[in-house]
PDB file of C-alpha atoms in Angstrom:
ATOM      1  CA  MET A   1      51.520-141.718  12.690  1.00  0.00           C
ATOM      2  CA  THR A   2      54.350-141.803  15.466  1.00  0.00           C
ATOM      3  CA  ALA A   3      53.687-138.746  18.365  1.00  0.00           C
ATOM      4  CA  LEU A   4      56.760-136.385  16.511  1.00  0.00           C
ATOM      5  CA  GLU A   5      55.062-137.085  12.739  1.00  0.00           C
ATOM      6  CA  LYS A   6      51.896-135.640  14.668  1.00  0.00           C
ATOM      7  CA  MET A   7      53.644-132.760  15.751  1.00  0.00           C
ATOM      8  CA  LEU A   8      54.787-131.880  13.058  1.00  0.00           C
ATOM      9  CA  HIS A   9      51.856-132.239  10.849  1.00  0.00           C
ATOM     10  CA  ARG A  10      50.236-130.039  13.251  1.00  0.00           C
ATOM     11  CA  SER A  11      52.734-127.814  12.554  1.00  0.00           C
ATOM     12  CA  GLY A  12      52.382-127.939   8.715  1.00  0.00           C
ATOM     13  CA  LYS A  13      55.930-129.606   8.290  1.00  0.00           C
ATOM     14  CA  SER A  14      57.354-133.391   8.529  1.00  0.00           C
ATOM     15  CA  MET A  15      60.203-135.957   8.913  1.00  0.00           C
ATOM     16  CA  SER A  16      61.331-134.310   5.632  1.00  0.00           C
ATOM     17  CA  ASP A  17      61.451-131.004   6.898  1.00  0.00           C
ATOM     18  CA  PHE A  18      64.531-131.774   8.938  1.00  0.00           C
ATOM     19  CA  CYS A  19      65.751-134.376   6.857  1.00  0.00           C
ATOM     20  CA  GLY A  20      66.495-132.380   4.000  1.00  0.00           C
ATOM     21  CA  ARG A  21      65.475-134.448   1.377  1.00  0.00           C
ATOM     22  CA  GLN A  22      62.868-131.627  -0.002  1.00  0.00           C
ATOM     23  CA  ALA A  23      64.007-129.083  -2.089  1.00  0.00           C
ATOM     24  CA  GLY A  24      66.205-126.560  -0.649  1.00  0.00           C
ATOM     25  CA  GLY A  25      65.219-128.668   2.689  1.00  0.00           C
ATOM     26  CA  THR A  26      66.080-126.382   5.734  1.00  0.00           C
ATOM     27  CA  ARG A  27      68.536-124.523   8.168  1.00  0.00           C
ATOM     28  CA  LEU A  28      68.000-126.658  10.612  1.00  0.00           C
ATOM     29  CA  GLY A  29      67.248-130.012   9.421  1.00  0.00           C
ATOM     30  CA  SER A  30      70.843-128.752   6.847  1.00  0.00           C
ATOM     31  CA  ILE A  31      72.861-128.013  10.101  1.00  0.00           C
ATOM     32  CA  PHE A  32      71.923-131.612  12.447  1.00  0.00           C
ATOM     33  CA  LYS A  33      72.029-132.733   8.391  1.00  0.00           C
ATOM     34  CA  ARG A  34      75.504-131.981   7.988  1.00  0.00           C
ATOM     35  CA  ARG A  35      76.722-132.323  12.321  1.00  0.00           C
ATOM     36  CA  GLY A  36      74.685-134.819  13.587  1.00  0.00           C
ATOM     37  CA  VAL A  37      74.853-133.969  17.277  1.00  0.00           C
ATOM     38  CA  VAL A  38      77.880-133.102  19.434  1.00  0.00           C
ATOM     39  CA  LYS A  39      79.423-135.035  21.014  1.00  0.00           C
ATOM     40  CA  THR A  40      79.999-133.863  24.338  1.00  0.00           C
ATOM     41  CA  ALA A  41      80.420-135.025  28.100  1.00  0.00           C
ATOM     42  CA  GLU A  42      77.211-133.883  29.063  1.00  0.00           C
ATOM     43  CA  LEU A  43      75.823-136.376  26.590  1.00  0.00           C
ATOM     44  CA  GLU A  44      77.663-139.277  26.728  1.00  0.00           C
ATOM     45  CA  ARG A  45      76.332-138.544  30.265  1.00  0.00           C
ATOM     46  CA  ILE A  46      73.357-138.936  29.714  1.00  0.00           C
ATOM     47  CA  ARG A  47      74.078-142.466  26.606  1.00  0.00           C
ATOM     48  CA  PHE A  48      75.023-144.218  29.847  1.00  0.00           C
ATOM     49  CA  LEU A  49      72.858-143.566  32.599  1.00  0.00           C
ATOM     50  CA  PRO A  50      70.946-146.609  33.140  1.00  0.00           C
ATOM     51  CA  ARG A  51      68.328-148.187  32.393  1.00  0.00           C
ATOM     52  CA  ARG A  52      65.596-150.414  34.178  1.00  0.00           C
ATOM     53  CA  ARG A  53      63.036-152.224  32.956  1.00  0.00           C
ATOM     54  CA  TRP A  54      60.559-152.581  34.931  1.00  0.00           C
ATOM     55  CA  GLN A  55      57.538-154.840  32.298  1.00  0.00           C
ATOM     56  CA  ASP A  56      60.295-157.317  33.166  1.00  0.00           C
ATOM     57  CA  ASP A  57      59.017-158.753  36.663  1.00  0.00           C
ATOM     58  CA  PRO A  58      56.382-159.930  36.511  1.00  0.00           C
ATOM     59  CA  THR A  59      55.447-160.165  40.044  1.00  0.00           C
ATOM     60  CA  LEU A  60      55.563-156.269  40.921  1.00  0.00           C
ATOM     61  CA  GLU A  61      51.835-156.026  39.863  1.00  0.00           C
ATOM     62  CA  ALA A  62      50.698-158.425  41.831  1.00  0.00           C
ATOM     63  CA  ALA A  63      53.734-158.230  45.374  1.00  0.00           C
ATOM     64  CA  ILE A  64      52.382-154.068  45.573  1.00  0.00           C
ATOM     65  CA  THR A  65      48.867-155.318  45.763  1.00  0.00           C
ATOM     66  CA  ASP A  66      48.389-157.769  47.625  1.00  0.00           C
ATOM     67  CA  TRP A  67      50.962-155.017  50.166  1.00  0.00           C
ATOM     68  CA  LEU A  68      47.579-152.566  49.771  1.00  0.00           C
ATOM     69  CA  LYS A  69      45.097-153.904  49.917  1.00  0.00           C
ATOM     70  CA  LYS A  70      41.983-154.298  52.746  1.00  0.00           C
ATOM     71  CA  PRO A  71      40.434-157.674  53.120  1.00  0.00           C
ATOM     72  CA  GLY A  72      38.139-158.490  51.262  1.00  0.00           C
ATOM     73  CA  GLY A  73      39.009-156.170  48.353  1.00  0.00           C
ATOM     74  CA  THR A  74      38.719-156.633  45.256  1.00  0.00           C
ATOM     75  CA  GLN A  75      40.385-153.899  42.789  1.00  0.00           C
ATOM     76  CA  VAL A  76      43.973-154.487  41.805  1.00  0.00           C
ATOM     77  CA  LEU A  77      46.268-152.889  40.236  1.00  0.00           C
ATOM     78  CA  ARG A  78      47.407-150.910  36.959  1.00  0.00           C
ATOM     79  CA  PRO A  79      51.282-152.373  36.046  1.00  0.00           C
ATOM     80  CA  VAL A  80      52.310-148.253  36.223  1.00  0.00           C
ATOM     81  CA  GLN A  81      50.450-147.868  39.514  1.00  0.00           C
ATOM     82  CA  ALA A  82      52.065-150.624  41.022  1.00  0.00           C
ATOM     83  CA  VAL A  83      55.598-149.810  39.189  1.00  0.00           C
ATOM     84  CA  ALA A  84      55.420-145.771  40.088  1.00  0.00           C
ATOM     85  CA  LEU A  85      54.139-146.484  44.067  1.00  0.00           C
ATOM     86  CA  SER A  86      57.139-149.170  44.092  1.00  0.00           C
ATOM     87  CA  GLU A  87      59.389-146.402  42.761  1.00  0.00           C
ATOM     88  CA  LEU A  88      58.146-143.790  45.487  1.00  0.00           C
ATOM     89  CA  HIS A  89      58.535-146.573  47.995  1.00  0.00           C
ATOM     90  CA  ASP A  90      61.979-147.088  47.459  1.00  0.00           C
ATOM     91  CA  TYR A  91      62.986-142.963  46.623  1.00  0.00           C
ATOM     92  CA  GLY A  92      60.772-141.301  48.949  1.00  0.00           C
ATOM     93  CA  GLY A  93      59.926-139.730  46.009  1.00  0.00           C
ATOM     94  CA  ALA A  94      58.732-140.183  42.193  1.00  0.00           C
ATOM     95  CA  LEU A  95      58.064-137.778  39.060  1.00  0.00           C
ATOM     96  CA  CYS A  96      55.693-139.687  37.053  1.00  0.00           C
ATOM     97  CA  PRO A  97      54.778-139.004  33.550  1.00  0.00           C
ATOM     98  CA  ILE A  98      51.501-141.019  33.359  1.00  0.00           C
ATOM     99  CA  ALA A  99      48.617-140.512  30.548  1.00  0.00           C
ATOM    100  CA  VAL A 100      45.447-139.298  31.140  1.00  0.00           C
ATOM    101  CA  GLY A 101      43.153-142.756  32.408  1.00  0.00           C
ATOM    102  CA  MET A 102      45.678-144.731  33.361  1.00  0.00           C
ATOM    103  CA  GLY A 103      45.060-144.195  37.144  1.00  0.00           C
ATOM    104  CA  LYS A 104      46.809-141.267  38.504  1.00  0.00           C
ATOM    105  CA  THR A 105      43.592-141.115  41.428  1.00  0.00           C
ATOM    106  CA  LEU A 106      44.631-144.202  42.893  1.00  0.00           C
ATOM    107  CA  ILE A 107      47.541-143.196  43.311  1.00  0.00           C
ATOM    108  CA  SER A 108      47.849-139.721  44.625  1.00  0.00           C
ATOM    109  CA  PHE A 109      45.426-142.353  47.404  1.00  0.00           C
ATOM    110  CA  LEU A 110      47.760-144.546  48.041  1.00  0.00           C
ATOM    111  CA  ALA A 111      50.902-142.719  47.694  1.00  0.00           C
ATOM    112  CA  PRO A 112      50.659-141.589  51.454  1.00  0.00           C
ATOM    113  CA  THR A 113      50.961-145.050  53.073  1.00  0.00           C
ATOM    114  CA  VAL A 114      52.813-146.363  50.492  1.00  0.00           C
ATOM    115  CA  LEU A 115      55.528-143.295  53.087  1.00  0.00           C
ATOM    116  CA  ASP A 116      53.881-143.931  55.590  1.00  0.00           C
ATOM    117  CA  ALA A 117      53.118-139.643  55.752  1.00  0.00           C
ATOM    118  CA  LYS A 118      51.430-138.563  59.182  1.00  0.00           C
ATOM    119  CA  ARG A 119      50.721-135.219  57.172  1.00  0.00           C
ATOM    120  CA  PRO A 120      49.997-135.247  53.277  1.00  0.00           C
ATOM    121  CA  LEU A 121      48.574-132.609  51.320  1.00  0.00           C
ATOM    122  CA  LEU A 122      47.185-133.173  47.555  1.00  0.00           C
ATOM    123  CA  LEU A 123      47.619-130.581  45.245  1.00  0.00           C
ATOM    124  CA  ILE A 124      44.116-130.900  42.699  1.00  0.00           C
ATOM    125  CA  PRO A 125      42.901-128.652  40.213  1.00  0.00           C
ATOM    126  CA  ALA A 126      39.576-126.719  41.314  1.00  0.00           C
ATOM    127  CA  LYS A 127      37.878-128.078  39.397  1.00  0.00           C
ATOM    128  CA  LEU A 128      38.601-132.323  40.509  1.00  0.00           C
ATOM    129  CA  LEU A 129      37.991-131.893  44.131  1.00  0.00           C
ATOM    130  CA  HIS A 130      33.856-133.283  44.331  1.00  0.00           C
ATOM    131  CA  LYS A 131      35.574-136.139  41.189  1.00  0.00           C
ATOM    132  CA  THR A 132      38.611-136.714  43.530  1.00  0.00           C
ATOM    133  CA  LYS A 133      37.230-136.903  47.421  1.00  0.00           C
ATOM    134  CA  ARG A 134      33.808-138.852  46.127  1.00  0.00           C
ATOM    135  CA  GLU A 135      36.636-141.649  43.879  1.00  0.00           C
ATOM    136  CA  PHE A 136      38.224-141.771  47.830  1.00  0.00           C
ATOM    137  CA  ASP A 137      35.641-142.612  49.420  1.00  0.00           C
ATOM    138  CA  LEU A 138      35.474-145.782  46.813  1.00  0.00           C
ATOM    139  CA  LEU A 139      39.190-146.699  46.496  1.00  0.00           C
ATOM    140  CA  ALA A 140      38.464-146.735  50.688  1.00  0.00           C
ATOM    141  CA  ARG A 141      36.759-149.725  50.334  1.00  0.00           C
ATOM    142  CA  HIS A 142      39.374-151.494  48.742  1.00  0.00           C
ATOM    143  CA  TRP A 143      42.904-150.645  49.845  1.00  0.00           C
ATOM    144  CA  GLN A 144      44.058-149.406  52.886  1.00  0.00           C
ATOM    145  CA  VAL A 145      43.818-145.583  54.169  1.00  0.00           C
ATOM    146  CA  LYS A 146      46.627-143.433  55.747  1.00  0.00           C
ATOM    147  CA  PRO A 147      44.240-141.442  58.026  1.00  0.00           C
ATOM    148  CA  GLY A 148      45.215-137.005  58.107  1.00  0.00           C
ATOM    149  CA  LEU A 149      44.782-136.046  54.114  1.00  0.00           C
ATOM    150  CA  SER A 150      44.272-133.214  53.046  1.00  0.00           C
ATOM    151  CA  ILE A 151      42.514-131.751  50.018  1.00  0.00           C
ATOM    152  CA  MET A 152      43.939-128.081  48.603  1.00  0.00           C
ATOM    153  CA  SER A 153      43.031-126.217  45.249  1.00  0.00           C
ATOM    154  CA  TYR A 154      46.099-125.127  43.353  1.00  0.00           C
ATOM    155  CA  GLU A 155      43.349-122.132  43.495  1.00  0.00           C
ATOM    156  CA  LEU A 156      43.525-121.968  46.802  1.00  0.00           C
ATOM    157  CA  LEU A 157      46.860-121.710  47.329  1.00  0.00           C
ATOM    158  CA  SER A 158      47.135-119.927  45.123  1.00  0.00           C
ATOM    159  CA  ARG A 159      45.564-116.730  47.322  1.00  0.00           C
ATOM    160  CA  ASP A 160      46.335-114.571  49.659  1.00  0.00           C
ATOM    161  CA  ARG A 161      45.072-117.678  52.928  1.00  0.00           C
ATOM    162  CA  GLY A 162      46.229-119.993  50.800  1.00  0.00           C
ATOM    163  CA  GLY A 163      50.265-119.765  52.174  1.00  0.00           C
ATOM    164  CA  LEU A 164      48.678-119.656  56.093  1.00  0.00           C
ATOM    165  CA  GLU A 165      47.153-123.143  54.845  1.00  0.00           C
ATOM    166  CA  LEU A 166      50.157-124.541  53.839  1.00  0.00           C
ATOM    167  CA  GLU A 167      51.609-123.455  57.510  1.00  0.00           C
ATOM    168  CA  ARG A 168      48.561-125.127  59.983  1.00  0.00           C
ATOM    169  CA  ILE A 169      48.327-128.176  57.693  1.00  0.00           C
ATOM    170  CA  ALA A 170      52.052-128.405  57.866  1.00  0.00           C
ATOM    171  CA  PRO A 171      52.500-131.519  55.289  1.00  0.00           C
ATOM    172  CA  ASP A 172      55.859-133.866  54.882  1.00  0.00           C
ATOM    173  CA  LEU A 173      54.573-135.916  51.695  1.00  0.00           C
ATOM    174  CA  ILE A 174      53.510-132.984  49.120  1.00  0.00           C
ATOM    175  CA  ILE A 175      50.930-134.848  46.451  1.00  0.00           C
ATOM    176  CA  SER A 176      50.740-132.503  42.966  1.00  0.00           C
ATOM    177  CA  ASP A 177      48.313-133.595  40.923  1.00  0.00           C
ATOM    178  CA  GLU A 178      48.540-131.910  37.618  1.00  0.00           C
ATOM    179  CA  CYS A 179      51.769-130.462  38.045  1.00  0.00           C
ATOM    180  CA  SER A 180      51.871-128.860  35.648  1.00  0.00           C
ATOM    181  CA  HIS A 181      50.518-126.142  37.304  1.00  0.00           C
ATOM    182  CA  LEU A 182      53.450-125.571  39.057  1.00  0.00           C
ATOM    183  CA  LYS A 183      55.644-124.837  35.943  1.00  0.00           C
ATOM    184  CA  ASN A 184      55.849-121.314  36.017  1.00  0.00           C
ATOM    185  CA  THR A 185      58.636-120.319  38.396  1.00  0.00           C
ATOM    186  CA  ARG A 186      56.838-117.187  38.771  1.00  0.00           C
ATOM    187  CA  ALA A 187      53.510-118.392  39.168  1.00  0.00           C
ATOM    188  CA  GLY A 188      52.089-117.146  43.034  1.00  0.00           C
ATOM    189  CA  VAL A 189      50.914-120.940  43.794  1.00  0.00           C
ATOM    190  CA  THR A 190      54.728-122.257  42.668  1.00  0.00           C
ATOM    191  CA  ARG A 191      56.555-120.199  44.914  1.00  0.00           C
ATOM    192  CA  LYS A 192      54.528-120.929  47.627  1.00  0.00           C
ATOM    193  CA  VAL A 193      54.969-124.904  47.541  1.00  0.00           C
ATOM    194  CA  ALA A 194      59.407-123.603  46.252  1.00  0.00           C
ATOM    195  CA  ARG A 195      59.658-121.854  50.046  1.00  0.00           C
ATOM    196  CA  TRP A 196      58.472-125.194  52.093  1.00  0.00           C
ATOM    197  CA  MET A 197      60.688-127.472  50.205  1.00  0.00           C
ATOM    198  CA  ARG A 198      63.520-124.658  49.834  1.00  0.00           C
ATOM    199  CA  VAL A 199      62.261-124.225  53.888  1.00  0.00           C
ATOM    200  CA  HIS A 200      61.241-128.038  54.415  1.00  0.00           C
ATOM    201  CA  PRO A 201      63.684-130.157  52.385  1.00  0.00           C
ATOM    202  CA  ASP A 202      63.274-133.213  54.653  1.00  0.00           C
ATOM    203  CA  THR A 203      58.963-132.758  52.895  1.00  0.00           C
ATOM    204  CA  ARG A 204      58.772-135.289  50.065  1.00  0.00           C
ATOM    205  CA  PHE A 205      58.004-134.918  47.029  1.00  0.00           C
ATOM    206  CA  ALA A 206      55.044-136.801  44.572  1.00  0.00           C
ATOM    207  CA  ALA A 207      54.476-135.103  40.890  1.00  0.00           C
ATOM    208  CA  MET A 208      52.295-136.512  38.514  1.00  0.00           C
ATOM    209  CA  SER A 209      50.678-135.433  35.071  1.00  0.00           C
ATOM    210  CA  GLY A 210      49.753-137.256  31.617  1.00  0.00           C
ATOM    211  CA  THR A 211      51.674-133.073  29.979  1.00  0.00           C
ATOM    212  CA  ILE A 212      53.592-132.631  32.187  1.00  0.00           C
ATOM    213  CA  THR A 213      55.745-129.916  29.375  1.00  0.00           C
ATOM    214  CA  THR A 214      54.646-128.977  26.058  1.00  0.00           C
ATOM    215  CA  ARG A 215      57.671-126.863  25.841  1.00  0.00           C
ATOM    216  CA  SER A 216      61.410-126.991  27.465  1.00  0.00           C
ATOM    217  CA  LEU A 217      62.858-129.659  30.005  1.00  0.00           C
ATOM    218  CA  ARG A 218      63.092-126.152  32.636  1.00  0.00           C
ATOM    219  CA  GLU A 219      59.401-126.712  32.752  1.00  0.00           C
ATOM    220  CA  TYR A 220      60.068-129.183  35.280  1.00  0.00           C
ATOM    221  CA  ALA A 221      63.578-129.102  36.576  1.00  0.00           C
ATOM    222  CA  HIS A 222      62.948-127.207  39.655  1.00  0.00           C
ATOM    223  CA  ILE A 223      59.318-130.515  40.234  1.00  0.00           C
ATOM    224  CA  LEU A 224      62.592-132.638  39.487  1.00  0.00           C
ATOM    225  CA  ALA A 225      64.380-130.768  41.926  1.00  0.00           C
ATOM    226  CA  TRP A 226      62.046-131.744  45.391  1.00  0.00           C
ATOM    227  CA  CYS A 227      61.072-135.261  43.889  1.00  0.00           C
ATOM    228  CA  ARG A 228      65.126-136.315  43.580  1.00  0.00           C
ATOM    229  CA  PRO A 229      66.688-133.269  46.122  1.00  0.00           C
ATOM    230  CA  GLY A 230      70.204-133.583  45.240  1.00  0.00           C
ATOM    231  CA  HIS A 231      70.180-136.473  42.920  1.00  0.00           C
ATOM    232  CA  SER A 232      68.133-135.152  39.505  1.00  0.00           C
TER     233      SER A 232
END
């Protein structure tokens, strides 16, 4: 069962509801079957966007690992970690939809090193603060550490003093783990980040989540704009 089929199943529907195979079909399925997708300039632009397969470079994982590993370090990067750090280095920002358990913590740890950030800030949910700090202590045995990384919870940033703390840190790199916490553009925490990025457009931004959105591209369009200003 595909991911789409699983989502439809949870809603009590199936692919046949949208293909008109059941008696009567559905209005939405009938429209798509009759009209198809409207051919527009925007559709053509998306169709011809350049596509890259990072899996085709078998040397990337080893090369990035050798670059960032400490002498005597025994850990190695996973392919998805290597490509995320490579893209972050090459483009100065990245939006990484990476599944749970695939190593976002290590990407957060190494992002300041990759970008040579002077005042990096990691934003995470409050419940992950102690766990992340423990894991960072272990990772420091294997990987090059960029000093000066500040860690702040979304919950703290959302409070009145959160804005003052952001001003005190004055980050030149913001790493947003579980960036779905910033999807609501009306929320105070999102407005504070948006204001910082607007006033300090040279701040680089890296966002990661295994569940960036469940409804609409609009939930993370502004986050993508922070990651790749002028190119999103």
